[in-house]
CSV table of C-alpha atoms and ligand atoms in Angstrom, one decimal:
chain,number,residue,atom,x,y,z
A,26,UNK,CA,-57.4,-25.3,19.4
A,27,UNK,CA,-54.6,-24.0,21.6
A,28,UNK,CA,-51.9,-26.1,19.7
A,29,UNK,CA,-53.1,-24.7,16.5
A,30,UNK,CA,-52.9,-21.3,17.9
A,31,UNK,CA,-49.2,-21.9,19.0
A,32,UNK,CA,-48.2,-23.4,15.7
A,33,UNK,CA,-49.7,-20.5,13.9
A,34,UNK,CA,-47.5,-18.2,16.1
A,35,UNK,CA,-44.3,-20.3,15.7
A,36,UNK,CA,-44.9,-20.3,11.9
A,37,UNK,CA,-45.4,-16.7,12.1
A,38,UNK,CA,-41.9,-16.2,14.0
A,39,UNK,CA,-39.9,-18.5,11.8
A,40,UNK,CA,-41.4,-16.2,8.7
A,41,UNK,CA,-40.5,-13.3,10.3
A,42,UNK,CA,-36.9,-14.7,10.9
A,43,UNK,CA,-36.5,-15.9,7.3
A,44,UNK,CA,-37.6,-12.3,6.2
A,45,UNK,CA,-34.9,-10.7,8.4
A,46,UNK,CA,-32.1,-12.9,7.2
A,47,UNK,CA,-33.1,-12.3,3.7
A,48,UNK,CA,-33.1,-8.8,4.1
A,49,UNK,CA,-29.8,-8.8,5.8
A,50,UNK,CA,-28.3,-10.9,3.1
A,51,UNK,CA,-29.6,-8.6,0.3
A,52,UNK,CA,-28.2,-5.4,2.0
A,53,UNK,CA,-24.7,-7.4,2.7
A,54,UNK,CA,-24.6,-8.1,-1.0
A,55,UNK,CA,-25.6,-4.7,-2.3
A,56,UNK,CA,-22.9,-3.2,0.0
A,57,UNK,CA,-20.5,-5.7,-1.5
A,58,UNK,CA,-21.4,-5.1,-5.0
A,59,UNK,CA,-21.3,-1.2,-4.5
A,60,UNK,CA,-17.6,-1.7,-2.9
A,61,UNK,CA,-16.1,-3.7,-5.6
A,62,UNK,CA,-18.0,-1.5,-8.2
A,63,UNK,CA,-15.6,1.5,-6.8
A,64,UNK,CA,-12.7,-0.4,-7.4
A,65,UNK,CA,-10.5,0.3,-10.7
A,66,UNK,CA,-10.9,-3.0,-12.8
A,67,UNK,CA,-7.0,-3.2,-13.0
A,68,UNK,CA,-6.4,-4.1,-9.6
A,69,UNK,CA,-6.1,-7.6,-7.6
A,70,UNK,CA,-3.9,-9.2,-10.6
A,71,UNK,CA,-0.5,-8.8,-12.3
A,72,UNK,CA,-0.5,-6.3,-15.4
A,73,UNK,CA,1.2,-7.4,-18.2
A,74,UNK,CA,1.6,-5.8,-21.7
A,75,UNK,CA,-0.2,-2.7,-22.8
A,76,UNK,CA,-1.7,-2.2,-19.0
A,77,UNK,CA,1.7,-2.6,-17.3
A,78,UNK,CA,2.9,0.1,-20.0
A,79,UNK,CA,-0.1,2.6,-19.3
A,80,UNK,CA,0.9,2.2,-15.6
A,81,UNK,CA,4.6,2.8,-16.1
A,82,UNK,CA,3.8,6.0,-18.0
A,83,UNK,CA,1.6,7.2,-14.9
A,84,UNK,CA,4.0,6.6,-12.5
A,85,UNK,CA,7.9,5.5,-12.4
A,86,UNK,CA,9.4,4.4,-15.4
A,87,UNK,CA,11.8,2.4,-13.0
A,88,UNK,CA,9.1,-0.4,-12.3
A,89,UNK,CA,9.7,-3.9,-13.5
A,90,UNK,CA,6.4,-5.5,-12.2
A,91,UNK,CA,3.0,-4.5,-11.5
A,92,UNK,CA,0.3,-6.0,-9.3
A,93,UNK,CA,-2.0,-3.5,-8.2
A,94,UNK,CA,-3.6,-3.6,-4.9
A,95,UNK,CA,-7.3,-3.1,-3.7
A,96,UNK,CA,-6.5,-1.8,-0.5
A,97,UNK,CA,-6.0,1.9,-1.4
A,98,UNK,CA,-8.0,5.2,-1.6
A,99,UNK,CA,-9.0,5.6,-5.2
A,100,UNK,CA,-8.1,8.5,-5.8
A,101,UNK,CA,-6.0,9.9,-2.9
A,102,UNK,CA,-7.2,13.3,-1.4
A,103,UNK,CA,-3.8,15.1,-0.7
A,104,UNK,CA,-1.3,16.4,-3.2
A,105,UNK,CA,2.4,14.2,-3.2
A,106,UNK,CA,4.7,16.1,-0.7
A,107,UNK,CA,6.5,13.4,1.0
A,108,UNK,CA,8.2,10.0,0.6
A,109,UNK,CA,8.1,7.4,3.2
A,110,UNK,CA,10.2,4.5,3.8
A,111,UNK,CA,9.3,0.9,5.0
A,112,UNK,CA,11.2,-2.3,5.7
A,113,UNK,CA,9.5,-5.6,4.9
A,114,UNK,CA,10.6,-7.1,8.2
A,115,UNK,CA,11.4,-10.0,6.0
A,116,UNK,CA,13.0,-11.0,2.7
A,117,UNK,CA,10.0,-11.3,0.1
A,118,UNK,CA,10.0,-11.3,-3.9
A,119,UNK,CA,7.9,-8.6,-5.5
A,120,UNK,CA,5.7,-11.4,-6.7
A,121,UNK,CA,5.1,-12.3,-3.2
A,122,UNK,CA,4.7,-8.9,-2.1
A,123,UNK,CA,2.0,-8.3,-4.7
A,124,UNK,CA,-0.1,-11.3,-3.7
A,125,UNK,CA,-0.2,-10.3,0.0
A,126,UNK,CA,-1.4,-6.6,-0.8
A,127,UNK,CA,-3.7,-8.0,-3.3
A,128,UNK,CA,-5.5,-9.7,-0.5
A,129,UNK,CA,-8.2,-7.6,0.4
A,130,UNK,CA,-8.5,-9.1,4.0
A,131,UNK,CA,-5.1,-7.8,4.5
A,132,UNK,CA,-5.9,-4.1,4.4
A,133,UNK,CA,-2.4,-3.2,3.8
A,134,UNK,CA,-0.6,-2.0,0.8
A,135,UNK,CA,2.5,0.3,-0.5
A,136,UNK,CA,2.7,2.5,-3.6
A,137,UNK,CA,6.1,0.7,-4.4
A,138,UNK,CA,8.5,-1.9,-3.3
A,139,UNK,CA,12.0,-3.1,-3.8
A,140,UNK,CA,13.2,-6.3,-3.5
A,141,UNK,CA,17.1,-7.7,-2.6
A,142,UNK,CA,17.9,-7.7,-6.5
A,143,UNK,CA,17.2,-3.8,-6.7
A,144,UNK,CA,14.2,-4.8,-8.9
A,145,UNK,CA,10.9,-2.0,-8.3
A,146,UNK,CA,7.2,-2.8,-8.4
A,147,UNK,CA,4.1,-0.8,-8.1
A,148,UNK,CA,1.1,-2.1,-6.1
A,149,UNK,CA,-0.6,1.6,-5.8
A,150,UNK,CA,-0.4,4.1,-8.6
A,151,UNK,CA,0.8,7.2,-7.2
A,152,UNK,CA,-2.6,9.0,-7.5
A,153,UNK,CA,-4.1,6.5,-5.1
A,154,UNK,CA,-3.2,6.8,-1.3
A,155,UNK,CA,-1.7,3.3,-0.1
A,156,UNK,CA,-2.4,2.1,3.2
A,157,UNK,CA,1.3,1.7,4.6
A,158,UNK,CA,2.2,3.7,7.6
A,159,UNK,CA,-0.6,3.5,10.1
A,160,UNK,CA,-1.4,7.3,9.5
A,161,UNK,CA,-4.0,8.6,7.0
A,162,UNK,CA,-2.6,12.1,6.9
A,163,UNK,CA,0.7,11.1,6.1
A,164,UNK,CA,-0.1,8.5,3.5
A,165,UNK,CA,-2.5,11.0,1.5
A,166,UNK,CA,0.5,13.2,1.0
A,167,UNK,CA,3.4,10.4,0.7
A,168,UNK,CA,4.4,8.1,-2.0
A,169,UNK,CA,5.3,4.9,0.4
A,170,UNK,CA,8.2,2.5,-0.5
A,171,UNK,CA,8.8,-1.0,0.9
A,172,UNK,CA,12.2,-2.4,1.0
A,173,UNK,CA,12.9,-6.1,1.3
A,174,UNK,CA,15.7,-6.9,4.1
A,175,UNK,CA,18.4,-9.4,3.2
A,176,UNK,CA,19.1,-10.4,6.6
A,177,UNK,CA,16.3,-11.0,9.0
A,178,UNK,CA,16.4,-9.4,12.5
A,179,UNK,CA,19.6,-7.8,14.3
A,180,UNK,CA,20.0,-4.7,12.3
A,181,UNK,CA,17.4,-5.7,9.8
A,182,UNK,CA,20.0,-5.2,6.9
A,183,UNK,CA,18.8,-4.4,3.2
A,184,UNK,CA,21.2,-5.3,0.2
A,185,UNK,CA,23.1,-2.7,-1.4
A,186,UNK,CA,21.4,-2.9,-4.7
A,187,UNK,CA,18.2,-2.3,-2.8
A,188,UNK,CA,19.6,0.8,-1.4
A,189,UNK,CA,20.8,1.9,-4.9
A,190,UNK,CA,17.2,1.7,-6.1
A,191,UNK,CA,15.8,3.4,-3.4
A,192,UNK,CA,17.9,6.2,-4.2
A,193,UNK,CA,16.9,6.3,-7.8
A,194,UNK,CA,13.2,5.6,-7.0
A,195,UNK,CA,13.2,8.5,-4.6
A,196,UNK,CA,15.0,10.8,-7.1
A,197,UNK,CA,12.6,10.1,-9.8
A,198,UNK,CA,9.4,10.5,-7.5
A,199,UNK,CA,10.8,14.1,-6.5
A,200,UNK,CA,11.2,14.9,-10.1
A,201,UNK,CA,8.0,13.9,-11.3
A,202,UNK,CA,6.1,15.4,-8.7
A,203,UNK,CA,8.1,18.6,-8.2
A,204,UNK,CA,9.9,17.9,-4.9
A,205,UNK,CA,12.8,20.1,-5.1
A,206,UNK,CA,14.8,18.7,-2.3
A,207,UNK,CA,14.2,15.9,0.3
A,208,UNK,CA,14.7,16.4,3.6
A,209,UNK,CA,15.0,14.2,7.1
A,210,UNK,CA,14.6,15.9,10.0
A,211,UNK,CA,13.9,13.0,12.2
A,212,UNK,CA,10.2,14.0,12.4
A,213,UNK,CA,7.1,14.4,10.7
A,214,UNK,CA,8.1,17.7,9.7
A,215,UNK,CA,10.5,16.6,7.2
A,216,UNK,CA,9.6,15.3,3.8
A,217,UNK,CA,11.3,12.0,4.3
A,218,UNK,CA,9.3,10.3,7.1
A,219,UNK,CA,9.5,6.5,8.3
A,220,UNK,CA,6.9,4.2,9.9
A,221,UNK,CA,7.8,4.5,13.2
A,222,UNK,CA,7.4,8.1,13.5
A,223,UNK,CA,3.6,7.2,13.4
A,224,UNK,CA,3.2,4.0,15.5
A,225,UNK,CA,5.0,3.0,18.7
A,226,UNK,CA,4.2,-0.8,17.8
A,227,UNK,CA,6.8,-0.7,15.1
A,228,UNK,CA,10.5,-0.1,14.5
A,229,UNK,CA,10.2,0.2,10.7
A,230,UNK,CA,12.1,0.5,8.7
A,231,UNK,CA,14.7,-1.0,11.3
A,232,UNK,CA,18.2,0.2,12.6
A,233,UNK,CA,20.1,-0.3,9.4
A,234,UNK,CA,17.9,1.4,7.2
A,235,UNK,CA,17.0,4.2,9.5
A,236,UNK,CA,20.9,4.9,9.8
A,237,UNK,CA,21.0,5.2,5.9
A,238,UNK,CA,18.5,7.9,5.9
A,239,UNK,CA,21.1,11.1,5.9
A,240,UNK,CA,22.9,9.2,3.2
A,241,UNK,CA,20.0,8.5,0.8
A,242,UNK,CA,18.6,12.2,1.3
A,243,UNK,CA,22.3,13.5,0.2
A,244,UNK,CA,22.5,11.0,-2.7
A,245,UNK,CA,18.9,12.1,-3.7
A,246,UNK,CA,19.7,16.1,-3.3
A,247,UNK,CA,22.8,15.6,-5.4
A,248,UNK,CA,20.9,13.9,-8.5
A,249,UNK,CA,17.9,16.5,-8.0
A,250,UNK,CA,20.3,19.6,-8.6
B,313,LIG,ZN1,6.4,-0.1,8.0
């Protein structure tokens, strides 16, 4: 008799556990589908043909490659008022960078990137917020750009071609977003910001690119006049 009661209790507990497991799994599945349903259908893959042209028309015509990342806020909350410059802390092709930002688990992205050949890619459309600078407020207002290094460590050098493309891209972003002048104040009050202003854990964009910021600002402003 006692054995029967114990078995019944055990069986009841197992059923409760199974029910809890099933309900939890269903909740996770619904949340996952809800999360993915919010993502535009052109993210997580390389864009070609008409899809590429549409993205180039809505953003910079200077892009040569598009791989839209799921790691973004769709759309951004703020108005575009700033540009934030980063370096990759490595040398990467646009395709490699696209794959990295295409990985949802990495929770990182940038609006644009430039490789050592000076080619430009888009990963997050400008009307969306990229997850780049460890600062939600900045990234809500900024178009963020990752630049590949062509020398690792030391001054974290970038190529002359990458620097020239960075100047052209910044000029184009300013023109299309009605930013009259670019200014680098060395702190978050300027409209050209850098990653290390928002995090003690990084020296991004490295000594070489940091030393070029006044030159970049001058060159961009010459083109904006
Ligand atoms: Zn950075």
